[in-house]
Amino acid sequence: MSMTQGEASAGTPINSTIPGHESEHHHRPTSPLFALTILGAGSATPSLRYHPTAQLLTVGNDYMLIDCGEGTQLRLIEQKIRSGRLRYIFISHLHGDHYFGLAPLLSTLNLGGRTEDLFLFGPRGLDEILTTIFRMSDSRLGYRLHFQAVDPETPTLLLDHPQLTVESIPLQHRIDCSGYLFREKPHPRKLIRQRLPDDIPVNYLKQLKDGHDILNAERQVIHAADDVTEPGSPARSYAFCSDTRYIEDLVPQLQGVDLLYHEATFMEDNAQRAAEVYHSTAKQAATIAAQAKVGRLLIGHFSSRYKQYDLFLGEARPVFPETYIATEGETMEIESWANPTL
């Protein structure tokens, strides 16, 4: 297996620019696609209704997979998502329902002839597991798999992508566990075409969209950015909080996030059990969302002991009305829900 290894630290995020993609820095659309597809939202015990945890975040032309429970590649096929377009995979922790689908997916990518580099972020030891699996099965990948170990105790900038940054979120579970915070970079300002002369040089346009005035040789303003542009669409954000007990320490890092996914394995009738096994209830997830003033809350990872998932909304919505069930197969384009006045 071709794998490079690294240790994530606050000062060394991966810069995702690869040969042939440098122009993305300069020609990024003003409001690219930023959408979440729920592939699996179940808990550890198998269920015919819910599959193990897996989500796909579409960022412009890039696919980012978040957790990879058993059968994730089948969920991708069902949703007609081309797994070959995956560039980044984020694994929260080493409980099987969150990563048992990873090795099969990596193998299938190899069988499909993948040659493009793939970037994998996850807990220490994940690289050893994959190396053992591929060594014992005498499997070799035809592409480079870059592994970055995630610090489970300190929020860390992991990825500096042309369109967004990805930061880890320390969670508290029975083993090391990290969530992930995806924040778009500010969108360029929009040109007001009717206020621009027809013969304005093209190179001026980018400067204006970046908020810079155009000056003549005498340093006088000939085109003021504020006069010929308007603010771009608001940058959006998504936070994924996998298995964790209720911890209010999350609130500052999640402040103002547009969409939050927070596990809600139990209802309040099993709050004590939730605390014992380092999981959360629907009401606790809603409390975090309310305190962090997020735009919307998705809840999932429901224990298989519950058969009616609407009951979770009954506990969560009195605390945070904008709570929704993570529905498998559903895709939502994330909007600036936490900034309704913008």
Tab-separated table of C-alpha atoms in Angstrom:
chain	number	residue	atom	x	y	z
A	1	MET	CA	0.000	0.000	0.000
A	2	SER	CA	1.295	3.449	-0.888
A	3	MET	CA	0.732	5.586	2.186
A	4	THR	CA	2.341	8.705	3.545
A	5	GLN	CA	1.886	9.562	7.200
A	6	GLY	CA	1.775	12.819	9.111
A	7	GLU	CA	0.806	14.270	12.449
A	8	ALA	CA	-1.767	17.052	12.377
A	9	SER	CA	-0.654	20.176	14.192
A	10	ALA	CA	-2.109	23.653	14.403
A	11	GLY	CA	0.627	25.157	12.247
A	12	THR	CA	0.777	22.574	9.477
A	13	PRO	CA	-2.561	22.037	7.742
A	14	ILE	CA	-2.553	20.215	4.432
A	15	ASN	CA	-2.701	22.609	1.499
A	16	SER	CA	-4.884	20.818	-0.986
A	17	THR	CA	-3.665	22.504	-4.173
A	18	ILE	CA	-2.439	19.792	-6.511
A	19	PRO	CA	-0.853	20.045	-9.975
A	20	GLY	CA	-3.421	21.141	-12.496
A	21	HIS	CA	-5.709	22.667	-9.834
A	22	GLU	CA	-3.820	25.828	-8.952
A	23	SER	CA	-6.253	27.991	-10.894
A	24	GLU	CA	-9.005	27.140	-8.415
A	25	HIS	CA	-7.533	29.791	-6.109
A	26	HIS	CA	-8.237	32.481	-8.682
A	27	HIS	CA	-11.388	31.270	-10.407
A	28	ARG	CA	-13.456	30.025	-7.498
A	29	PRO	CA	-17.198	30.562	-8.150
A	30	THR	CA	-18.846	33.185	-5.993
A	31	SER	CA	-21.223	30.700	-4.400
A	32	PRO	CA	-20.116	27.111	-5.047
A	33	LEU	CA	-22.138	24.061	-4.141
A	34	PHE	CA	-21.965	23.301	-0.420
A	35	ALA	CA	-24.256	20.353	0.249
A	36	LEU	CA	-24.565	17.443	2.661
A	37	THR	CA	-25.820	13.961	1.774
A	38	ILE	CA	-26.718	11.580	4.595
A	39	LEU	CA	-25.536	8.083	3.645
A	40	GLY	CA	-25.943	6.456	7.059
A	41	ALA	CA	-27.273	7.745	10.384
A	42	GLY	CA	-27.657	4.630	12.514
A	43	SER	CA	-25.843	3.482	15.649
A	44	ALA	CA	-23.670	0.428	16.272
A	45	THR	CA	-26.402	-2.242	16.311
A	46	PRO	CA	-27.416	-3.178	12.732
A	47	SER	CA	-30.851	-2.060	11.608
A	48	LEU	CA	-32.797	-2.436	8.367
A	49	ARG	CA	-33.953	1.169	8.640
A	50	TYR	CA	-30.688	2.943	9.365
A	51	HIS	CA	-27.166	2.188	8.146
A	52	PRO	CA	-23.912	2.926	10.015
A	53	THR	CA	-22.654	6.502	10.051
A	54	ALA	CA	-21.464	8.045	6.797
A	55	GLN	CA	-21.977	11.461	5.240
A	56	LEU	CA	-20.832	13.114	2.027
A	57	LEU	CA	-20.079	16.842	1.911
A	58	THR	CA	-19.944	18.275	-1.593
A	59	VAL	CA	-17.722	21.352	-1.814
A	60	GLY	CA	-17.694	22.755	-5.330
A	61	ASN	CA	-16.317	19.913	-7.429
A	62	ASP	CA	-14.814	18.012	-4.501
A	63	TYR	CA	-16.321	15.185	-2.469
A	64	MET	CA	-15.469	14.885	1.228
A	65	LEU	CA	-16.531	11.689	3.011
A	66	ILE	CA	-17.198	11.948	6.757
A	67	ASP	CA	-17.030	8.577	8.502
A	68	CYS	CA	-17.332	5.347	6.574
A	69	GLY	CA	-19.440	2.730	8.302
A	70	GLU	CA	-20.008	-0.751	6.921
A	71	GLY	CA	-21.546	-0.690	3.439
A	72	THR	CA	-20.801	2.966	2.709
A	73	GLN	CA	-19.740	2.227	-0.850
A	74	LEU	CA	-23.152	0.613	-1.442
A	75	ARG	CA	-24.832	3.780	-0.142
A	76	LEU	CA	-22.727	5.792	-2.620
A	77	ILE	CA	-23.869	3.538	-5.457
A	78	GLU	CA	-27.511	3.860	-4.377
A	79	GLN	CA	-27.210	7.647	-4.448
A	80	LYS	CA	-25.473	7.543	-7.860
A	81	ILE	CA	-22.419	9.246	-6.352
A	82	ARG	CA	-19.169	8.545	-8.168
A	83	SER	CA	-16.764	7.404	-5.458
A	84	GLY	CA	-13.851	8.116	-7.788
A	85	ARG	CA	-14.423	11.834	-7.151
A	86	LEU	CA	-13.582	11.472	-3.466
A	87	ARG	CA	-10.524	13.508	-2.464
A	88	TYR	CA	-10.811	13.684	1.331
A	89	ILE	CA	-11.992	11.224	3.985
A	90	PHE	CA	-12.476	12.144	7.655
A	91	ILE	CA	-12.864	9.376	10.256
A	92	SER	CA	-14.070	10.343	13.736
A	93	HIS	CA	-12.973	7.312	15.773
A	94	LEU	CA	-12.180	3.610	15.679
A	95	HIS	CA	-15.518	2.103	16.648
A	96	GLY	CA	-16.487	-0.171	13.791
A	97	ASP	CA	-19.757	1.503	12.853
A	98	HIS	CA	-17.730	4.559	11.852
A	99	TYR	CA	-14.953	3.026	9.748
A	100	PHE	CA	-15.542	-0.660	8.885
A	101	GLY	CA	-16.477	0.388	5.341
A	102	LEU	CA	-13.182	2.165	4.715
A	103	ALA	CA	-10.880	-0.678	3.628
A	104	PRO	CA	-13.445	-2.062	1.123
A	105	LEU	CA	-13.974	1.412	-0.305
A	106	LEU	CA	-10.231	1.991	-0.718
A	107	SER	CA	-9.927	-1.393	-2.434
A	108	THR	CA	-12.773	-0.620	-4.820
A	109	LEU	CA	-11.184	2.708	-5.737
A	110	ASN	CA	-8.043	0.781	-6.621
A	111	LEU	CA	-9.979	-1.728	-8.715
A	112	GLY	CA	-11.516	1.195	-10.555
A	113	GLY	CA	-8.085	2.368	-11.624
A	114	ARG	CA	-7.729	5.391	-9.381
A	115	THR	CA	-4.381	7.181	-9.668
A	116	GLU	CA	-5.183	10.533	-8.009
A	117	ASP	CA	-3.931	11.108	-4.460
A	118	LEU	CA	-6.427	10.584	-1.628
A	119	PHE	CA	-6.214	12.376	1.727
A	120	LEU	CA	-7.304	10.562	4.892
A	121	PHE	CA	-7.702	12.139	8.341
A	122	GLY	CA	-8.429	10.110	11.445
A	123	PRO	CA	-7.282	8.828	14.836
A	124	ARG	CA	-3.854	7.408	15.507
A	125	GLY	CA	-3.751	3.725	14.680
A	126	LEU	CA	-6.012	3.903	11.636
A	127	ASP	CA	-2.948	3.728	9.383
A	128	GLU	CA	-1.746	0.594	11.188
A	129	ILE	CA	-5.121	-1.075	10.744
A	130	LEU	CA	-5.213	-0.354	7.016
A	131	THR	CA	-1.580	-1.381	6.533
A	132	THR	CA	-2.264	-4.730	8.239
A	133	ILE	CA	-5.407	-5.383	6.189
A	134	PHE	CA	-3.685	-4.698	2.895
A	135	ARG	CA	-0.526	-6.563	3.853
A	136	MET	CA	-2.378	-9.693	4.940
A	137	SER	CA	-4.556	-9.628	1.811
A	138	ASP	CA	-1.535	-8.920	-0.407
A	139	SER	CA	-3.284	-5.812	-1.749
A	140	ARG	CA	-1.522	-2.845	-3.290
A	141	LEU	CA	-3.048	0.525	-4.022
A	142	GLY	CA	-2.272	2.200	-7.311
A	143	TYR	CA	-2.663	5.661	-5.800
A	144	ARG	CA	-1.036	7.518	-2.918
A	145	LEU	CA	-3.007	7.547	0.322
A	146	HIS	CA	-1.902	10.404	2.574
A	147	PHE	CA	-2.767	9.792	6.210
A	148	GLN	CA	-2.882	12.571	8.811
A	149	ALA	CA	-3.368	11.607	12.460
A	150	VAL	CA	-5.776	13.913	14.297
A	151	ASP	CA	-5.056	15.228	17.790
A	152	PRO	CA	-8.160	14.252	19.834
A	153	GLU	CA	-7.553	16.855	22.548
A	154	THR	CA	-6.850	20.136	20.741
A	155	PRO	CA	-8.831	21.887	17.963
A	156	THR	CA	-6.507	21.717	14.977
A	157	LEU	CA	-6.543	23.174	11.484
A	158	LEU	CA	-6.288	20.087	9.285
A	159	LEU	CA	-6.972	21.251	5.754
A	160	ASP	CA	-6.559	24.528	3.887
A	161	HIS	CA	-8.680	23.986	0.792
A	162	PRO	CA	-9.208	26.634	-1.911
A	163	GLN	CA	-12.834	26.991	-0.824
A	164	LEU	CA	-12.818	26.175	2.883
A	165	THR	CA	-10.882	25.160	5.957
A	166	VAL	CA	-11.397	22.007	8.020
A	167	GLU	CA	-10.739	22.011	11.755
A	168	SER	CA	-10.968	19.153	14.243
A	169	ILE	CA	-13.410	19.243	17.162
A	170	PRO	CA	-12.317	17.381	20.329
A	171	LEU	CA	-15.148	15.132	21.520
A	172	GLN	CA	-15.472	12.929	24.603
A	173	HIS	CA	-16.246	9.294	23.937
A	174	ARG	CA	-15.042	5.969	25.344
A	175	ILE	CA	-12.065	6.134	22.964
A	176	ASP	CA	-10.353	9.050	21.222
A	177	CYS	CA	-12.915	10.774	19.016
A	178	SER	CA	-12.922	13.948	16.916
A	179	GLY	CA	-15.587	15.890	15.101
A	180	TYR	CA	-14.930	18.153	12.127
A	181	LEU	CA	-15.766	21.785	11.401
A	182	PHE	CA	-15.996	22.853	7.758
A	183	ARG	CA	-15.941	26.621	7.164
A	184	GLU	CA	-16.117	28.244	3.769
A	185	LYS	CA	-13.663	31.006	3.022
A	186	PRO	CA	-15.202	34.445	2.337
A	187	HIS	CA	-16.788	34.651	-1.090
A	188	PRO	CA	-15.518	37.358	-3.481
A	189	ARG	CA	-17.528	40.534	-3.842
A	190	LYS	CA	-19.950	40.666	-6.775
A	191	LEU	CA	-19.444	43.131	-9.603
A	192	ILE	CA	-22.289	45.545	-10.414
A	193	ARG	CA	-21.899	45.390	-14.188
A	194	GLN	CA	-24.057	48.407	-14.981
A	195	ARG	CA	-21.697	50.601	-12.962
A	196	LEU	CA	-18.588	49.478	-14.840
A	197	PRO	CA	-17.329	50.965	-18.120
A	198	ASP	CA	-17.344	48.558	-21.060
A	199	ASP	CA	-13.624	48.934	-21.667
A	200	ILE	CA	-12.406	48.257	-18.104
A	201	PRO	CA	-9.304	45.983	-18.158
A	202	VAL	CA	-9.955	42.420	-17.089
A	203	ASN	CA	-7.200	42.491	-14.460
A	204	TYR	CA	-9.038	45.333	-12.711
A	205	LEU	CA	-12.087	43.137	-12.186
A	206	LYS	CA	-10.354	40.679	-9.878
A	207	GLN	CA	-8.871	43.508	-7.810
A	208	LEU	CA	-12.304	45.045	-7.402
A	209	LYS	CA	-13.865	41.694	-6.434
A	210	ASP	CA	-11.152	41.339	-3.815
A	211	GLY	CA	-12.219	44.717	-2.394
A	212	HIS	CA	-9.286	46.768	-3.707
A	213	ASP	CA	-9.757	50.199	-5.269
A	214	ILE	CA	-8.181	50.872	-8.665
A	215	LEU	CA	-5.685	53.742	-8.590
A	216	ASN	CA	-4.082	55.757	-11.397
A	217	ALA	CA	-0.417	56.698	-11.630
A	218	GLU	CA	-1.011	59.647	-9.278
A	219	ARG	CA	-2.511	57.287	-6.662
A	220	GLN	CA	-5.975	58.698	-7.224
A	221	VAL	CA	-8.987	56.383	-7.080
A	222	ILE	CA	-10.489	55.833	-10.519
A	223	HIS	CA	-12.709	52.887	-9.574
A	224	ALA	CA	-13.791	52.468	-5.944
A	225	ALA	CA	-14.569	48.876	-5.003
A	226	ASP	CA	-17.494	49.937	-2.800
A	227	ASP	CA	-19.055	51.797	-5.738
A	228	VAL	CA	-18.942	49.012	-8.309
A	229	THR	CA	-19.257	45.866	-6.176
A	230	GLU	CA	-21.552	44.444	-3.524
A	231	PRO	CA	-20.830	41.863	-0.818
A	232	GLY	CA	-20.614	38.262	-1.964
A	233	SER	CA	-22.912	35.622	-0.572
A	234	PRO	CA	-22.188	34.772	3.086
A	235	ALA	CA	-19.694	32.018	3.794
A	236	ARG	CA	-21.361	28.876	5.135
A	237	SER	CA	-20.307	26.326	7.739
A	238	TYR	CA	-21.022	22.753	8.806
A	239	ALA	CA	-20.007	20.947	12.002
A	240	PHE	CA	-20.034	17.181	12.450
A	241	CYS	CA	-20.115	15.981	16.059
A	242	SER	CA	-19.943	12.233	16.103
A	243	ASP	CA	-20.170	10.028	19.208
A	244	THR	CA	-19.778	12.140	22.336
A	245	ARG	CA	-21.221	12.679	25.755
A	246	TYR	CA	-22.846	16.026	26.515
A	247	ILE	CA	-20.074	18.613	26.879
A	248	GLU	CA	-20.721	22.343	26.928
A	249	ASP	CA	-17.061	22.929	26.058
A	250	LEU	CA	-18.161	22.425	22.434
A	251	VAL	CA	-20.229	25.605	22.416
A	252	PRO	CA	-17.493	28.199	21.725
A	253	GLN	CA	-16.117	26.302	18.732
A	254	LEU	CA	-19.598	25.692	17.313
A	255	GLN	CA	-20.777	29.284	17.788
A	256	GLY	CA	-22.830	30.494	14.830
A	257	VAL	CA	-22.387	27.382	12.684
A	258	ASP	CA	-25.049	27.182	9.970
A	259	LEU	CA	-25.670	23.436	10.206
A	260	LEU	CA	-24.712	21.173	13.112
A	261	TYR	CA	-24.933	17.403	13.149
A	262	HIS	CA	-24.853	16.131	16.719
A	263	GLU	CA	-25.393	12.542	17.771
A	264	ALA	CA	-28.542	11.790	19.768
A	265	THR	CA	-28.268	8.107	20.565
A	266	PHE	CA	-30.777	8.185	23.436
A	267	MET	CA	-33.832	10.014	24.682
A	268	GLU	CA	-34.145	11.432	28.178
A	269	ASP	CA	-35.573	8.162	29.501
A	270	ASN	CA	-32.032	6.810	29.117
A	271	ALA	CA	-30.043	9.904	30.089
A	272	GLN	CA	-28.136	7.983	32.753
A	273	ARG	CA	-27.248	5.267	30.270
A	274	ALA	CA	-26.098	7.924	27.795
A	275	ALA	CA	-23.712	9.371	30.356
A	276	GLU	CA	-22.342	5.932	31.221
A	277	VAL	CA	-21.498	5.038	27.622
A	278	TYR	CA	-20.415	8.543	26.569
A	279	HIS	CA	-23.347	9.320	24.299
A	280	SER	CA	-25.909	12.151	24.209
A	281	THR	CA	-29.665	12.520	24.286
A	282	ALA	CA	-31.772	14.465	21.794
A	283	LYS	CA	-32.456	17.133	24.406
A	284	GLN	CA	-28.746	17.493	25.137
A	285	ALA	CA	-27.926	17.865	21.445
A	286	ALA	CA	-30.590	20.565	21.182
A	287	THR	CA	-29.147	22.320	24.231
A	288	ILE	CA	-25.733	22.505	22.570
A	289	ALA	CA	-27.347	23.871	19.398
A	290	ALA	CA	-29.289	26.509	21.331
A	291	GLN	CA	-26.283	27.638	23.359
A	292	ALA	CA	-24.105	27.842	20.235
A	293	LYS	CA	-26.828	29.723	18.325
A	294	VAL	CA	-26.434	27.512	15.265
A	295	GLY	CA	-28.760	27.800	12.290
A	296	ARG	CA	-30.103	24.256	12.130
A	297	LEU	CA	-29.517	20.987	13.972
A	298	LEU	CA	-29.482	17.474	12.516
A	299	ILE	CA	-29.705	14.566	14.932
A	300	GLY	CA	-28.951	10.900	14.270
A	301	HIS	CA	-27.097	7.809	15.526
A	302	PHE	CA	-30.315	6.659	17.237
A	303	SER	CA	-30.174	3.535	19.375
A	304	SER	CA	-31.917	0.589	17.742
A	305	ARG	CA	-34.072	0.228	20.881
A	306	TYR	CA	-36.205	3.123	19.595
A	307	LYS	CA	-38.666	2.493	16.775
A	308	GLN	CA	-40.299	5.937	16.431
A	309	TYR	CA	-37.721	8.576	15.646
A	310	ASP	CA	-40.208	11.445	15.661
A	311	LEU	CA	-40.133	11.129	19.438
A	312	PHE	CA	-36.599	12.503	19.353
A	313	LEU	CA	-37.929	15.675	17.737
A	314	GLY	CA	-40.532	15.899	20.471
A	315	GLU	CA	-37.746	16.202	23.031
A	316	ALA	CA	-35.380	18.376	20.999
A	317	ARG	CA	-37.630	20.992	19.403
A	318	PRO	CA	-38.899	22.592	22.617
A	319	VAL	CA	-35.243	23.399	23.326
A	320	PHE	CA	-34.170	24.147	19.738
A	321	PRO	CA	-37.036	24.432	17.226
A	322	GLU	CA	-34.837	24.119	14.123
A	323	THR	CA	-34.064	20.451	14.805
A	324	TYR	CA	-34.406	17.821	12.076
A	325	ILE	CA	-33.880	14.083	11.719
A	326	ALA	CA	-30.863	13.033	9.640
A	327	THR	CA	-32.678	11.173	6.869
A	328	GLU	CA	-30.674	8.712	4.818
A	329	GLY	CA	-30.592	9.465	1.105
A	330	GLU	CA	-31.458	13.121	1.662
A	331	THR	CA	-29.251	15.892	0.288
A	332	MET	CA	-29.501	19.444	1.573
A	333	GLU	CA	-27.658	22.459	0.268
A	334	ILE	CA	-26.341	24.293	3.318
A	335	GLU	CA	-27.371	27.930	3.531
A	336	SER	CA	-26.524	30.762	5.904
A	337	TRP	CA	-29.227	29.755	8.346
A	338	ALA	CA	-27.348	31.181	11.315
A	339	ASN	CA	-27.229	34.621	9.640
A	340	PRO	CA	-30.838	35.317	8.590
A	341	THR	CA	-30.297	39.057	8.345
A	342	LEU	CA	-27.494	38.794	5.769
